[in-house]
Amino acid sequence: MNGTTIGAGVHRLDGPAKVTGAAMFTADHRPTGTLHAVLVGSPVPAGSLTHLDTAGALAVPGVVAVLGPGDLPRPSSRLDEVSVPPLATRFLPLQDDRICYHGQAVAVVLADTLQDAEHAATLVRPHIAPASFVVPADAPVRDATTAEGYAQLMPLTEQVGEPIDPRETPVHVAATYTQPDRHNNPMEPSAIVAEWDGDTLAVTDSVQHVYAVRDTLAAALGLDQDKVVVRSPHTGGGFGAKAFVWPHEIIAAQAAMVMGPGRPVKLVLTRAQMYAMVGYQPAMWHDVALGAADNGSLITVHHDAVNTTAVTEDYVEFATATALGLYASPSISTSQRVRRGNVNLPTFMRSPLDGPGTWALGSAVDELAHAAGIDPLDLRLINHADTEPATGKPWTSKKLVQAYGEAARRFGWRTRPAGGTADGPWRIGCGMADATQGQFRFPSRARLVMDRTATVTLEVGFTDIGQGPGTIFPQVAASVLGLRPEQIRVKHGDARLPFAGPTYGSGTTIGVGAAVLDAAQRLRAELARIAGWPADEVSCADGRLRRDGGQRVPFSRTDEDIPFTALMATRGELAVEGSFALPGGVPADAGPAEYATRTFGAVFVEVAVDPELGLLRLRRATGVYSASRIVNERTARSQMIGGIVWGRGMAALEASTFEPALGRWHSQNLAGVALPVNADIPAAIDIAFVDEFDEHAGPLGAKGIGELSATGTAAAVANAVYDAIGMRVRDLPITPERILQGG
């Protein structure tokens, strides 16, 4: 494939800017007159703020103000009309005296320098009447509140078919699988710069959707949307923590309103504040019970999940979605409940729902396979869901069986050594699991502008969180216009540009990519109109328009071969817009109503376990995915490798611990975060995709893949540990202590 072809492995166009430091992130911005804001957090997890002593802080030279409850404007009543999400939480600090979690903002210090603001923040003395607090993990299990917010995203309970007790089936297993809290730790912490320009609020923000910030801040401040300008030139990672609008963004905008024109407010959360000011993945308990016939065919699936949440409102991690979408079974029962404690609200984390779901369900299916005496891969083939288990709808596309076969062949699953084979002190084991991810599609628009020199600019407001949209979208346009991707300039990350769907839910490529494709086709048609040719009889290559009767043949110089520059010679500019719309104008959907849609894959791993030292090593991994059309093979492969690394971290390293005596998170910095490093990851990570085009997903034939390979890996690792040493680990992470203690 050449560089103008969709699917080609084009190098990252933004790579040079990022590796040389030329790319500007939010914290790099410092407008003239900037005031640095530092938040003061509550030292206790529950109580009432009775007094805020600011005298010491105000005495620090360079400090302009210390703002506490009552000093910031109250949000406009219009904020009540903003849904949760994209508003992350309705509980806004600094609006009353309630303290609901450790680190909750009780004041904001504004100073001319960051050093002065940080020093002054240590001198603010909040006087708090403490109250008893609830440790989330010790809280009673309760039904989630369904009045509003996250609990409305999916049904809390579902029953497919008639209820069946798994214990009444010939082969059955039941177990509880747990996973700890995990915090998003992107390289760039959340940051915002807010400044007034006349009657317009200009915001530079580290986010995953500029339009959500625009709409939320406009509602909070009582402004028209066109009076709020939001930019996000680059976002240094997000993983869901920057998907929605958190209180610090509203606080910064309110502080800028108080300070007025000429005094922009810059607020960059510290690493510790990332633990208190934004969300994280909550701890979960999964009760999974499976019942099957003697031949391994599933008769019933039960998955009941519980996650921790805040006392202020309910966040629900719908991990049972995989039980409703992965394996064929005539009876499926699911439920979601919560434990409420004095902790900040959780949120989405890369591969929400399906990451936790595949950990529990993938482990239980492996246990069922061993109980039935059936190879784990064969059990999955027996229970392959030809239609969506919950609804019976046909899939928009699904080539999971082909992915199983190719992954097994590449890994050597059928010829793998017996579990527990010795390699010095190590015991070798192999495991596998399914990968799957739900799909979302968001409406989007894109504009292409060609000037008189035939230079093409793509304008669309997507945010770049590092996954490569600044490469794949020019690649899509270039494939239609016969240009190289680097010949197309990109303007993005600005809410004044044509609307782009959010960069989460693996929905960016589907929506924005389809809008770019439509814009490119419209631009080609406009060039044909200028040439006086039928639009369906032209194609483009090398900066030229050719009339070829609709036959895409190699170009040659003919009288019907016109350079773009000749077509644009008498025109100042040619601009067209393309769009990707959803039926009925819904804000997001998972696909056509008559179909079900998901991405799928199979991940196989080999591990080595030293049972005497408790050490666990990942030796190799193979992932093959049914993810529809791949737009850029290079960036797609990179995402999948990163997802397997992410899943390995979930399996064996990552956990945020909560101190029950103090009611706060331990180790609120990177020193306490165990993450996979190069030494933990083998070079032998083999990635492949089955050839697939999903005509129902959109005109690109593509689905989202950014989160897919982060699913399944944790279960595959745990299953491989069982194969190596015969020990079932049902609690993550799989630390040396757990191995030494026998699980």
XYZ file of C-alpha atoms in Angstrom:
743
model
C 0.000 0.000 0.000
C 1.227 3.496 -0.778
C 0.980 6.497 1.509
C -2.314 7.697 0.042
C -4.123 4.443 0.792
C -6.414 3.933 3.763
C -4.796 1.143 5.770
C -1.208 2.087 4.988
C 1.192 2.378 7.931
C 1.810 6.122 7.740
C 4.301 7.552 10.222
C 2.928 9.954 12.821
C 2.780 13.427 11.285
C 2.865 15.015 14.750
C 5.866 12.968 15.835
C 8.577 15.563 15.130
C 6.711 18.307 16.994
C 6.236 16.120 20.036
C 9.731 14.674 20.277
C 11.374 18.079 19.738
C 9.171 19.871 22.270
C 7.552 22.125 19.684
C 4.060 20.823 20.487
C 2.318 23.128 22.956
C 0.333 21.607 25.807
C -2.000 23.470 28.143
C 0.543 23.983 30.914
C 2.912 25.537 28.354
C 0.578 28.521 27.948
C 1.193 31.618 30.040
C -0.585 34.724 28.745
C 0.549 38.164 29.854
C -0.613 38.943 33.383
C -1.203 35.305 34.308
C -2.162 34.552 37.882
C -1.145 31.109 39.080
C -3.844 29.262 40.966
C -3.188 26.592 43.578
C -5.983 24.678 45.254
C -6.039 24.023 48.989
C -7.464 20.618 49.848
C -9.313 19.429 52.910
C -7.094 17.497 55.360
C -10.062 15.393 56.509
C -12.525 13.230 54.552
C -15.763 14.454 56.147
C -17.083 17.391 58.116
C -18.028 21.054 57.840
C -15.781 24.019 57.112
C -16.327 26.496 59.957
C -13.654 29.084 59.212
C -10.919 29.750 56.660
C -7.867 31.537 58.076
C -6.185 33.255 55.102
C -4.109 35.903 56.898
C -0.805 34.064 56.580
C -1.344 33.355 52.910
C -2.356 36.925 52.079
C 0.821 38.192 53.739
C 2.988 36.423 51.162
C 4.340 38.930 48.602
C 2.812 38.377 45.190
C -0.401 36.820 46.485
C -3.387 38.593 44.958
C -6.305 36.725 46.500
C -7.393 33.678 48.469
C -10.882 32.635 47.475
C -13.037 30.359 49.579
C -16.717 29.477 49.853
C -18.779 32.582 49.125
C -15.986 34.295 47.173
C -16.744 32.632 43.869
C -19.927 33.296 41.903
C -22.651 30.728 42.288
C -23.153 28.648 39.153
C -25.994 29.680 36.915
C -29.159 27.616 37.215
C -28.491 26.574 33.630
C -25.823 24.211 34.942
C -28.652 22.001 36.223
C -29.612 21.414 32.591
C -26.185 19.977 31.721
C -26.293 16.201 31.924
C -23.934 13.941 33.840
C -21.879 13.178 31.779
C -20.368 15.372 30.222
C -20.494 17.239 33.550
C -18.415 14.890 35.676
C -20.152 15.591 38.989
C -22.868 17.874 40.301
C -21.030 18.273 43.600
C -19.047 21.510 43.278
C -16.543 22.422 46.013
C -16.276 26.001 47.300
C -20.035 26.496 47.136
C -20.904 25.559 50.728
C -19.291 24.243 53.915
C -19.698 20.500 53.222
C -16.580 18.312 53.211
C -17.185 14.944 51.561
C -13.708 13.600 50.787
C -10.049 14.125 51.575
C -8.396 16.672 49.295
C -11.663 18.379 48.378
C -10.932 21.981 47.404
C -11.673 24.426 50.244
C -9.799 27.441 48.840
C -7.892 28.647 45.802
C -4.808 30.849 46.098
C -3.968 33.278 43.279
C -0.487 34.753 42.979
C 1.846 36.295 40.417
C 4.205 33.325 40.525
C 3.616 29.641 40.982
C 6.155 29.502 43.792
C 4.337 32.197 45.773
C 0.970 30.518 45.203
C 2.302 27.133 46.327
C 3.899 28.621 49.437
C 0.819 30.615 50.349
C -1.393 27.546 49.932
C 0.531 25.860 52.755
C -0.334 28.817 55.015
C -4.103 28.663 54.512
C -5.655 27.232 57.666
C -9.048 25.596 57.112
C -10.928 25.029 60.379
C -13.166 22.008 59.956
C -15.595 20.358 62.330
C -14.814 16.718 61.504
C -17.491 14.088 61.085
C -17.373 10.329 60.962
C -16.575 8.968 57.523
C -17.265 5.807 55.576
C -14.474 3.722 54.074
C -15.775 2.802 50.600
C -14.717 -0.853 50.701
C -16.472 -1.290 54.063
C -19.704 0.381 53.009
C -22.861 -1.702 52.665
C -23.912 -2.761 49.179
C -26.813 -0.670 47.918
C -28.858 -0.189 44.789
C -27.614 2.668 42.645
C -29.660 5.853 42.395
C -31.305 6.007 39.000
C -32.687 9.548 39.078
C -29.843 10.999 37.023
C -26.201 10.636 36.095
C -24.125 7.596 35.297
C -26.670 5.075 36.555
C -28.893 6.004 33.624
C -26.356 4.986 30.989
C -27.453 1.318 31.001
C -29.999 -0.862 32.797
C -28.847 -1.773 36.300
C -30.335 -5.260 36.080
C -31.085 -7.464 33.084
C -32.569 -10.910 32.595
C -32.314 -12.732 29.275
C -34.472 -15.838 29.036
C -35.782 -17.698 32.049
C -33.664 -17.588 35.228
C -31.694 -20.797 35.777
C -29.696 -21.730 38.871
C -26.151 -22.646 37.694
C -25.942 -25.279 40.433
C -28.663 -27.241 38.661
C -26.566 -27.674 35.502
C -24.180 -30.611 34.810
C -21.034 -28.456 34.958
C -20.910 -25.269 36.956
C -18.498 -22.866 38.609
C -18.983 -19.852 40.867
C -16.444 -17.430 42.292
C -15.865 -13.840 43.322
C -13.263 -11.846 41.411
C -11.985 -8.519 42.703
C -9.988 -5.637 41.360
C -8.668 -2.594 43.217
C -9.065 1.101 42.605
C -6.703 2.334 39.878
C -5.871 5.951 39.160
C -5.409 7.523 35.761
C -1.908 8.985 35.682
C -1.463 10.697 32.302
C 1.891 12.306 31.619
C 0.245 15.732 31.588
C -1.897 16.383 34.671
C -5.197 18.181 34.221
C -4.607 21.861 33.528
C -6.570 24.914 32.432
C -5.856 28.554 31.558
C -8.896 30.857 31.655
C -8.853 34.504 30.567
C -11.335 37.179 29.631
C -11.097 38.953 26.300
C -13.743 41.629 26.473
C -16.973 39.770 27.171
C -15.596 36.457 25.913
C -14.034 33.782 28.097
C -11.068 32.138 26.356
C -9.996 28.784 27.771
C -7.045 26.532 27.025
C -7.741 23.174 28.615
C -6.281 19.692 28.810
C -9.371 17.750 27.820
C -10.816 15.042 25.606
C -13.708 17.120 24.205
C -13.537 20.892 23.812
C -17.249 21.251 23.088
C -18.265 19.689 26.404
C -16.083 22.244 28.208
C -17.556 25.090 26.161
C -21.145 24.077 26.839
C -20.593 23.363 30.533
C -18.684 26.575 31.284
C -21.238 28.617 29.346
C -24.011 27.073 31.443
C -22.112 27.475 34.724
C -21.325 31.155 34.089
C -24.613 32.047 32.415
C -22.970 32.891 29.079
C -23.972 32.268 25.504
C -21.968 29.422 24.000
C -20.355 31.737 21.441
C -18.925 33.740 24.336
C -16.802 30.808 25.475
C -13.819 29.826 23.326
C -12.145 26.548 24.260
C -8.865 25.308 22.819
C -6.926 22.128 23.461
C -3.907 22.101 21.139
C -2.529 18.829 22.497
C -3.576 16.686 25.459
C -0.855 14.668 27.112
C -2.907 11.567 27.783
C -6.257 11.278 29.471
C -7.424 7.654 29.718
C -10.876 8.925 30.704
C -9.825 11.303 33.501
C -10.127 14.232 31.072
C -13.233 12.968 29.293
C -15.691 15.022 31.333
C -15.726 18.469 32.959
C -14.462 18.404 36.550
C -14.882 21.069 39.257
C -11.363 22.502 38.906
C -12.263 23.717 35.410
C -15.327 25.564 36.690
C -13.331 26.959 39.632
C -10.632 28.344 37.310
C -13.245 29.991 35.084
C -15.017 31.453 38.130
C -11.723 32.784 39.503
C -10.955 34.390 36.143
C -14.374 36.040 36.288
C -13.597 37.408 39.753
C -10.175 38.709 38.675
C -11.504 40.242 35.472
C -9.814 41.137 32.160
C -6.035 41.270 32.056
C -5.566 38.651 34.779
C -5.763 35.179 33.259
C -5.920 32.320 35.752
C -3.745 29.249 35.214
C -4.471 26.129 37.243
C -2.379 22.968 36.873
C -3.255 20.133 39.209
C -0.406 18.579 41.105
C 0.119 14.843 40.845
C -1.400 14.430 44.321
C -4.410 16.522 43.339
C -5.029 14.209 40.374
C -6.034 11.699 43.057
C -8.607 14.043 44.625
C -9.809 16.421 41.908
C -10.611 14.022 39.042
C -11.893 10.467 38.795
C -10.317 7.007 38.740
C -11.422 3.417 38.181
C -13.316 2.165 41.247
C -12.701 -1.019 43.165
C -15.006 -3.827 42.060
C -16.374 -7.147 43.270
C -17.655 -9.550 40.615
C -19.780 -12.557 41.542
C -19.780 -14.778 38.453
C -21.545 -18.118 38.186
C -21.659 -20.229 35.017
C -23.588 -23.369 34.255
C -23.062 -25.602 31.227
C -23.933 -28.930 29.673
C -21.425 -31.780 29.676
C -20.228 -30.711 26.216
C -19.415 -27.212 27.521
C -22.397 -25.439 25.974
C -23.450 -22.632 28.303
C -26.878 -22.954 29.878
C -26.760 -19.905 32.128
C -24.526 -16.923 32.918
C -24.783 -14.887 36.126
C -22.706 -11.750 36.659
C -23.404 -9.477 39.619
C -21.022 -6.542 40.020
C -20.484 -4.012 42.800
C -18.248 -0.936 42.642
C -17.284 1.786 45.080
C -18.587 5.301 44.562
C -18.848 8.619 46.398
C -21.373 9.702 49.021
C -22.246 12.652 46.803
C -23.588 10.615 43.870
C -23.368 7.264 42.146
C -20.911 6.277 39.467
C -21.682 2.827 38.051
C -19.028 0.761 36.269
C -21.225 -1.399 34.046
C -18.868 -4.373 33.904
C -21.729 -6.783 33.253
C -21.966 -5.513 29.657
C -19.605 -8.288 28.553
C -21.876 -10.979 29.986
C -24.650 -9.634 27.758
C -22.521 -9.484 24.629
C -19.831 -12.132 24.548
C -21.073 -15.737 24.848
C -24.218 -17.461 23.588
C -26.473 -18.585 26.423
C -30.260 -18.982 26.715
C -30.240 -17.500 30.220
C -28.211 -14.460 31.325
C -28.697 -12.581 34.599
C -26.815 -9.390 35.499
C -26.941 -6.703 38.171
C -24.964 -3.601 39.157
C -24.825 -2.128 42.665
C -22.597 0.259 44.606
C -20.815 0.919 47.906
C -20.905 4.607 48.895
C -18.018 6.103 50.864
C -16.225 9.364 51.599
C -14.090 9.446 48.490
C -14.023 11.520 45.334
C -16.212 10.280 42.490
C -14.808 7.569 40.171
C -14.994 7.859 36.400
C -14.245 6.073 33.154
C -10.783 4.621 32.765
C -9.411 3.195 29.546
C -11.672 0.269 28.573
C -14.318 0.937 31.198
C -17.056 -1.671 31.471
C -15.329 -4.206 29.237
C -11.908 -4.116 30.898
C -13.322 -5.090 34.301
C -15.925 -7.328 32.677
C -13.458 -9.417 30.689
C -11.244 -9.795 33.748
C -14.027 -11.499 35.701
C -15.866 -13.320 32.912
C -12.679 -14.409 31.135
C -11.384 -15.926 34.358
C -14.655 -17.726 35.080
C -14.836 -19.199 31.571
C -11.331 -20.618 32.026
C -12.431 -22.214 35.289
C -15.463 -23.693 33.526
C -13.273 -25.095 30.754
C -11.092 -26.923 33.247
C -14.122 -28.162 35.177
C -15.574 -29.545 31.936
C -12.252 -30.965 30.735
C -12.382 -28.879 27.562
C -9.634 -26.734 26.064
C -10.341 -23.061 26.906
C -10.253 -22.113 23.228
C -12.613 -24.925 22.258
C -15.051 -23.896 24.997
C -15.164 -20.411 23.514
C -15.713 -21.787 20.033
C -18.580 -23.924 21.345
C -20.198 -20.824 22.870
C -19.484 -18.361 20.076
C -22.357 -15.870 19.840
C -23.480 -15.655 16.213
C -25.928 -12.925 17.275
C -25.933 -10.614 20.266
C -26.837 -12.782 23.267
C -28.937 -10.125 25.013
C -31.128 -9.199 22.039
C -30.652 -11.728 19.273
C -29.743 -8.922 16.872
C -27.254 -9.682 14.085
C -23.813 -8.141 14.436
C -22.795 -5.275 12.165
C -19.695 -7.400 11.574
C -17.839 -10.055 13.519
C -14.903 -12.259 12.585
C -13.986 -13.522 16.032
C -13.753 -17.147 14.885
C -11.131 -16.136 12.318
C -9.311 -14.166 15.033
C -9.322 -17.232 17.291
C -7.829 -19.361 14.544
C -5.148 -16.916 13.472
C -4.121 -16.096 17.045
C -3.923 -19.769 17.992
C -1.800 -20.495 14.919
C 0.594 -17.615 15.509
C 0.936 -18.387 19.200
C 1.203 -22.152 18.765
C -1.702 -22.809 21.148
C -2.398 -26.320 19.928
C 1.239 -27.331 20.344
C 1.992 -25.443 23.565
C 3.981 -27.210 26.276
C 2.156 -28.759 29.172
C 1.399 -26.361 31.980
C 4.055 -26.192 34.679
C 6.958 -27.075 32.411
C 10.183 -26.130 34.203
C 12.701 -23.597 32.932
C 15.199 -23.433 35.778
C 13.327 -22.051 38.822
C 10.500 -20.827 36.575
C 7.269 -22.644 35.796
C 5.848 -21.889 32.360
C 2.141 -21.456 31.711
C -0.087 -20.347 28.844
C -3.482 -18.710 28.998
C -5.962 -17.033 26.710
C -9.043 -14.865 26.915
C -11.419 -12.876 24.766
C -11.042 -9.180 24.085
C -14.144 -7.135 23.364
C -15.207 -3.510 23.419
C -18.554 -1.829 22.990
C -18.828 0.834 20.325
C -20.105 4.393 20.290
C -20.632 6.666 17.325
C -20.807 10.426 17.644
C -22.046 12.905 15.030
C -19.240 15.000 13.587
C -18.473 17.578 10.922
C -15.275 18.433 9.060
C -14.228 21.217 6.704
C -11.662 21.039 3.901
C -10.293 24.261 2.464
C -8.225 24.479 -0.736
C -6.537 27.803 -1.500
C -5.352 29.200 -4.848
C -2.016 27.357 -4.483
C -4.010 24.104 -4.086
C -2.857 23.782 -0.479
C -5.429 21.803 1.502
C -6.318 22.447 5.149
C -8.453 20.134 7.251
C -10.460 21.906 9.963
C -12.202 19.854 12.626
C -12.336 20.243 16.401
C -11.133 16.812 17.527
C -8.768 16.612 20.474
C -5.409 14.890 20.180
C -4.742 12.750 23.254
C -1.805 10.998 21.634
C -3.575 8.272 19.680
C -2.775 9.690 16.242
C -5.863 11.476 14.821
C -3.627 14.160 13.317
C -2.252 11.423 11.077
C -5.199 9.213 10.219
C -7.623 12.000 9.280
C -5.236 13.582 6.737
C -4.670 10.036 5.519
C -8.422 9.595 4.927
C -8.672 12.879 3.023
C -5.489 12.173 1.070
C -6.833 8.815 -0.084
C -9.675 10.622 -1.872
C -7.731 13.635 -3.126
C -4.724 11.722 -4.376
C -2.332 13.568 -2.066
C 0.200 12.484 0.507
C -1.073 12.857 4.100
C 1.689 15.332 4.916
C 0.357 17.621 2.185
C -2.795 18.253 4.209
C -2.537 20.764 7.035
C -4.648 20.137 10.127
C -6.400 22.600 12.431
C -7.935 20.902 15.457
C -8.639 21.214 19.176
C -10.724 24.408 18.960
C -14.446 24.622 19.684
C -14.822 27.255 16.944
C -14.015 24.611 14.342
C -16.617 22.203 12.925
C -17.990 19.947 15.649
C -16.140 16.710 16.374
C -17.385 13.977 18.650
C -15.508 13.337 21.897
C -12.251 11.437 22.040
C -13.492 8.610 24.207
C -15.614 5.499 23.831
C -13.446 4.459 20.869
C -15.681 6.692 18.762
C -13.316 9.214 17.191
C -12.323 7.342 14.051
C -15.866 6.230 13.261
C -17.465 9.671 13.512
C -14.783 12.185 12.630
C -13.210 9.886 10.049
C -16.526 9.494 8.264
C -17.033 13.283 8.253
C -13.548 13.802 6.803
C -14.220 11.189 4.136
C -17.466 12.944 3.207
C -15.728 16.336 3.045
C -12.984 14.941 0.799
C -15.523 13.410 -1.558
C -17.410 16.704 -1.686
C -14.196 18.610 -2.435
C -13.376 16.238 -5.255
C -16.895 16.722 -6.614
C -16.482 20.516 -6.472
C -13.235 20.270 -8.412
C -15.070 18.158 -10.988
C -17.802 20.805 -11.199
C -15.211 23.512 -11.831
C -13.702 21.354 -14.566
C -17.165 20.765 -16.011
C -16.971 16.989 -15.551
C -19.426 14.562 -13.918
C -18.403 13.943 -10.317
C -18.713 10.184 -10.685
C -16.212 10.129 -13.540
C -13.226 11.710 -11.817
C -10.403 10.634 -9.553
C -7.358 12.383 -8.150
C -3.640 11.720 -7.819
C -0.447 13.738 -7.511
C -2.293 17.040 -7.217
C -4.274 16.526 -10.407
C -7.890 15.855 -11.336
C -8.524 13.261 -13.998
C -11.615 12.314 -15.896
C -11.455 8.564 -16.212
C -15.060 7.463 -16.589
C -15.099 6.419 -12.959
C -12.360 3.847 -13.559
C -9.563 4.249 -11.046
C -6.582 3.648 -13.305
C -2.967 4.827 -13.095
C -2.667 8.445 -14.149
C -1.096 9.587 -17.370
C -0.854 13.052 -18.856
C -3.906 13.607 -21.079
C -6.116 16.504 -22.078
C -8.460 15.391 -19.320
C -5.821 15.604 -16.617
C -5.893 19.017 -14.906
C -3.626 20.203 -12.056
C -5.444 21.443 -8.958
C -3.486 24.689 -9.282
C -5.013 25.297 -12.707
C -8.509 24.726 -11.360
C -7.877 27.097 -8.437
C -6.022 29.810 -10.406
C -9.012 32.115 -10.622
C -10.489 31.260 -7.235
C -9.476 32.620 -3.872
C -10.579 29.638 -1.862
C -12.736 26.530 -2.078
C -14.273 25.297 1.177
C -16.585 22.326 1.683
C -18.023 20.658 4.764
C -18.690 17.002 5.294
C -20.666 15.357 8.046
C -21.452 12.122 9.788
C -24.975 12.187 11.179
C -26.832 9.737 13.352
C -30.460 8.732 12.846
C -32.964 10.963 14.564
C -30.278 13.403 15.657
C -29.349 11.353 18.727
C -26.126 12.561 20.410
C -24.476 9.140 20.286
C -25.355 5.598 19.399
C -23.747 2.176 19.186
C -24.831 1.483 15.633
C -27.903 0.910 13.494
C -30.934 0.053 15.640
C -31.528 -3.258 13.889
C -27.951 -4.424 14.538
C -25.642 -4.977 17.477
C -22.028 -3.867 17.321
C -18.810 -4.641 19.149
C -15.175 -5.227 18.387
C -13.647 -8.571 19.290
C -10.315 -10.302 19.617
C -8.353 -13.113 21.176
C -5.271 -12.673 23.339
C -2.852 -15.507 24.173
C 0.005 -15.130 26.673
C 2.875 -17.163 28.029
C 4.101 -16.413 31.532
C 6.855 -17.627 33.799
C 6.246 -17.922 37.534
C 8.832 -18.477 40.239
C 6.695 -20.027 43.007
C 9.436 -19.680 45.630
C 9.965 -15.948 45.115
C 6.470 -15.110 43.897
C 7.770 -13.547 40.694
C 5.653 -13.316 37.556
C 7.021 -12.540 34.097
C 5.218 -12.072 30.815
C 7.296 -13.922 28.215
C 5.238 -13.378 25.069
C 1.780 -12.332 23.919
C -0.264 -12.651 20.747
C -3.347 -10.614 19.988
C -5.479 -10.919 16.858
C -8.468 -8.638 16.495
C -11.731 -8.412 14.606
C -11.963 -4.623 14.548
C -13.217 -3.912 11.019
C -11.234 -1.766 8.597
C -7.872 -0.577 9.857
C -7.229 3.013 8.777
C -3.521 3.124 9.655
C -1.812 -0.177 10.313
C 1.109 1.447 12.124
C -0.858 3.527 14.620
C -3.375 0.698 15.112
C -0.623 -1.794 15.927
C 0.918 0.705 18.337
C -2.418 1.133 20.130
C -2.865 -2.618 20.470
C 0.626 -3.142 21.865
C -0.039 -0.354 24.354
C -3.311 -1.984 25.354
C -1.641 -5.312 26.090
C 0.945 -3.501 28.206
C -1.932 -1.739 29.973
C -3.647 -5.080 30.620
C -0.440 -6.577 31.926
C -0.194 -3.692 34.400
C -3.773 -4.280 35.507
C -3.025 -7.973 35.978
C 0.155 -7.818 37.996
C 1.049 -4.346 39.234
C -1.540 -1.601 39.520
C -3.527 -0.757 42.637
C -4.411 2.419 44.505
C -4.798 1.705 48.196
C -7.056 3.596 50.586
C -5.929 4.352 54.140
C -8.960 3.476 56.298
C -7.763 5.273 59.427
C -7.171 8.610 57.690
C -9.754 8.280 54.940
C -7.369 9.156 52.107
C -5.445 7.638 49.248
C -1.975 6.278 49.931
C 0.989 7.347 47.801
C -0.579 10.240 45.916
C 2.340 10.547 43.546
C 4.140 8.508 40.915
C 6.556 7.101 43.497
C 3.779 4.822 44.709
C 2.481 3.831 41.285
C 3.693 0.489 39.974
C 3.504 0.440 36.183
C 5.018 -1.862 33.561
C 8.370 -0.598 32.301
C 10.510 -1.845 29.432
C 12.031 -4.598 31.557
C 8.543 -5.966 32.278
C 7.460 -6.183 28.647
C 8.863 -8.737 26.199
C 9.736 -7.820 22.650
C 7.574 -10.746 21.542
C 4.184 -8.996 21.379
C 2.619 -10.183 18.151
C -0.338 -8.188 16.786
C -2.531 -8.897 13.768
C -5.948 -7.948 12.409
C -8.390 -10.021 10.397
C -9.502 -8.494 7.108
C -12.896 -6.915 7.762
C -15.098 -4.055 6.559
C -18.155 -3.033 8.588
C -20.535 -1.412 6.144
C -23.022 -0.690 8.935
C -20.620 1.229 11.183
C -20.169 4.037 8.664
C -18.745 4.808 5.247
C -15.180 4.156 6.409
C -16.072 0.593 7.341
C -14.042 1.078 10.520
C -14.725 0.753 14.229
C -12.902 2.112 17.243
C -9.949 0.113 18.517
C -8.219 2.361 21.067
C -9.525 0.455 24.070
C -9.992 -3.039 22.660
C -6.646 -4.653 23.457
C -6.709 -3.391 27.042
C -9.488 -5.938 27.578
C -8.932 -9.647 28.086
C -5.234 -9.430 28.921
C -5.659 -9.480 32.713
C -7.759 -12.644 32.518
C -5.324 -14.269 30.076
C -2.420 -13.601 32.482
C -4.340 -15.001 35.465
C -5.328 -18.062 33.436
C -1.685 -18.575 32.452
C -0.641 -18.385 36.111
C -3.073 -21.215 36.849
C -1.592 -23.197 33.971
C 1.913 -22.610 35.341
C 1.478 -23.414 39.025
C -2.121 -24.624 39.450
C -3.145 -21.621 41.555
C -6.299 -19.638 40.856
C -5.800 -15.932 41.429
C -9.152 -14.202 41.725
C -7.931 -10.940 43.230
C -5.908 -8.397 41.280
C -3.125 -7.474 41.105
C -1.176 -10.744 41.037
C 1.607 -9.615 43.346
C 4.446 -11.765 44.741
C 2.621 -11.799 48.090
C -0.472 -13.297 46.486
C 1.537 -15.974 44.711
C 3.428 -16.865 47.886
C 0.176 -16.999 49.854
C -1.424 -19.269 47.282
C -3.793 -16.712 45.748
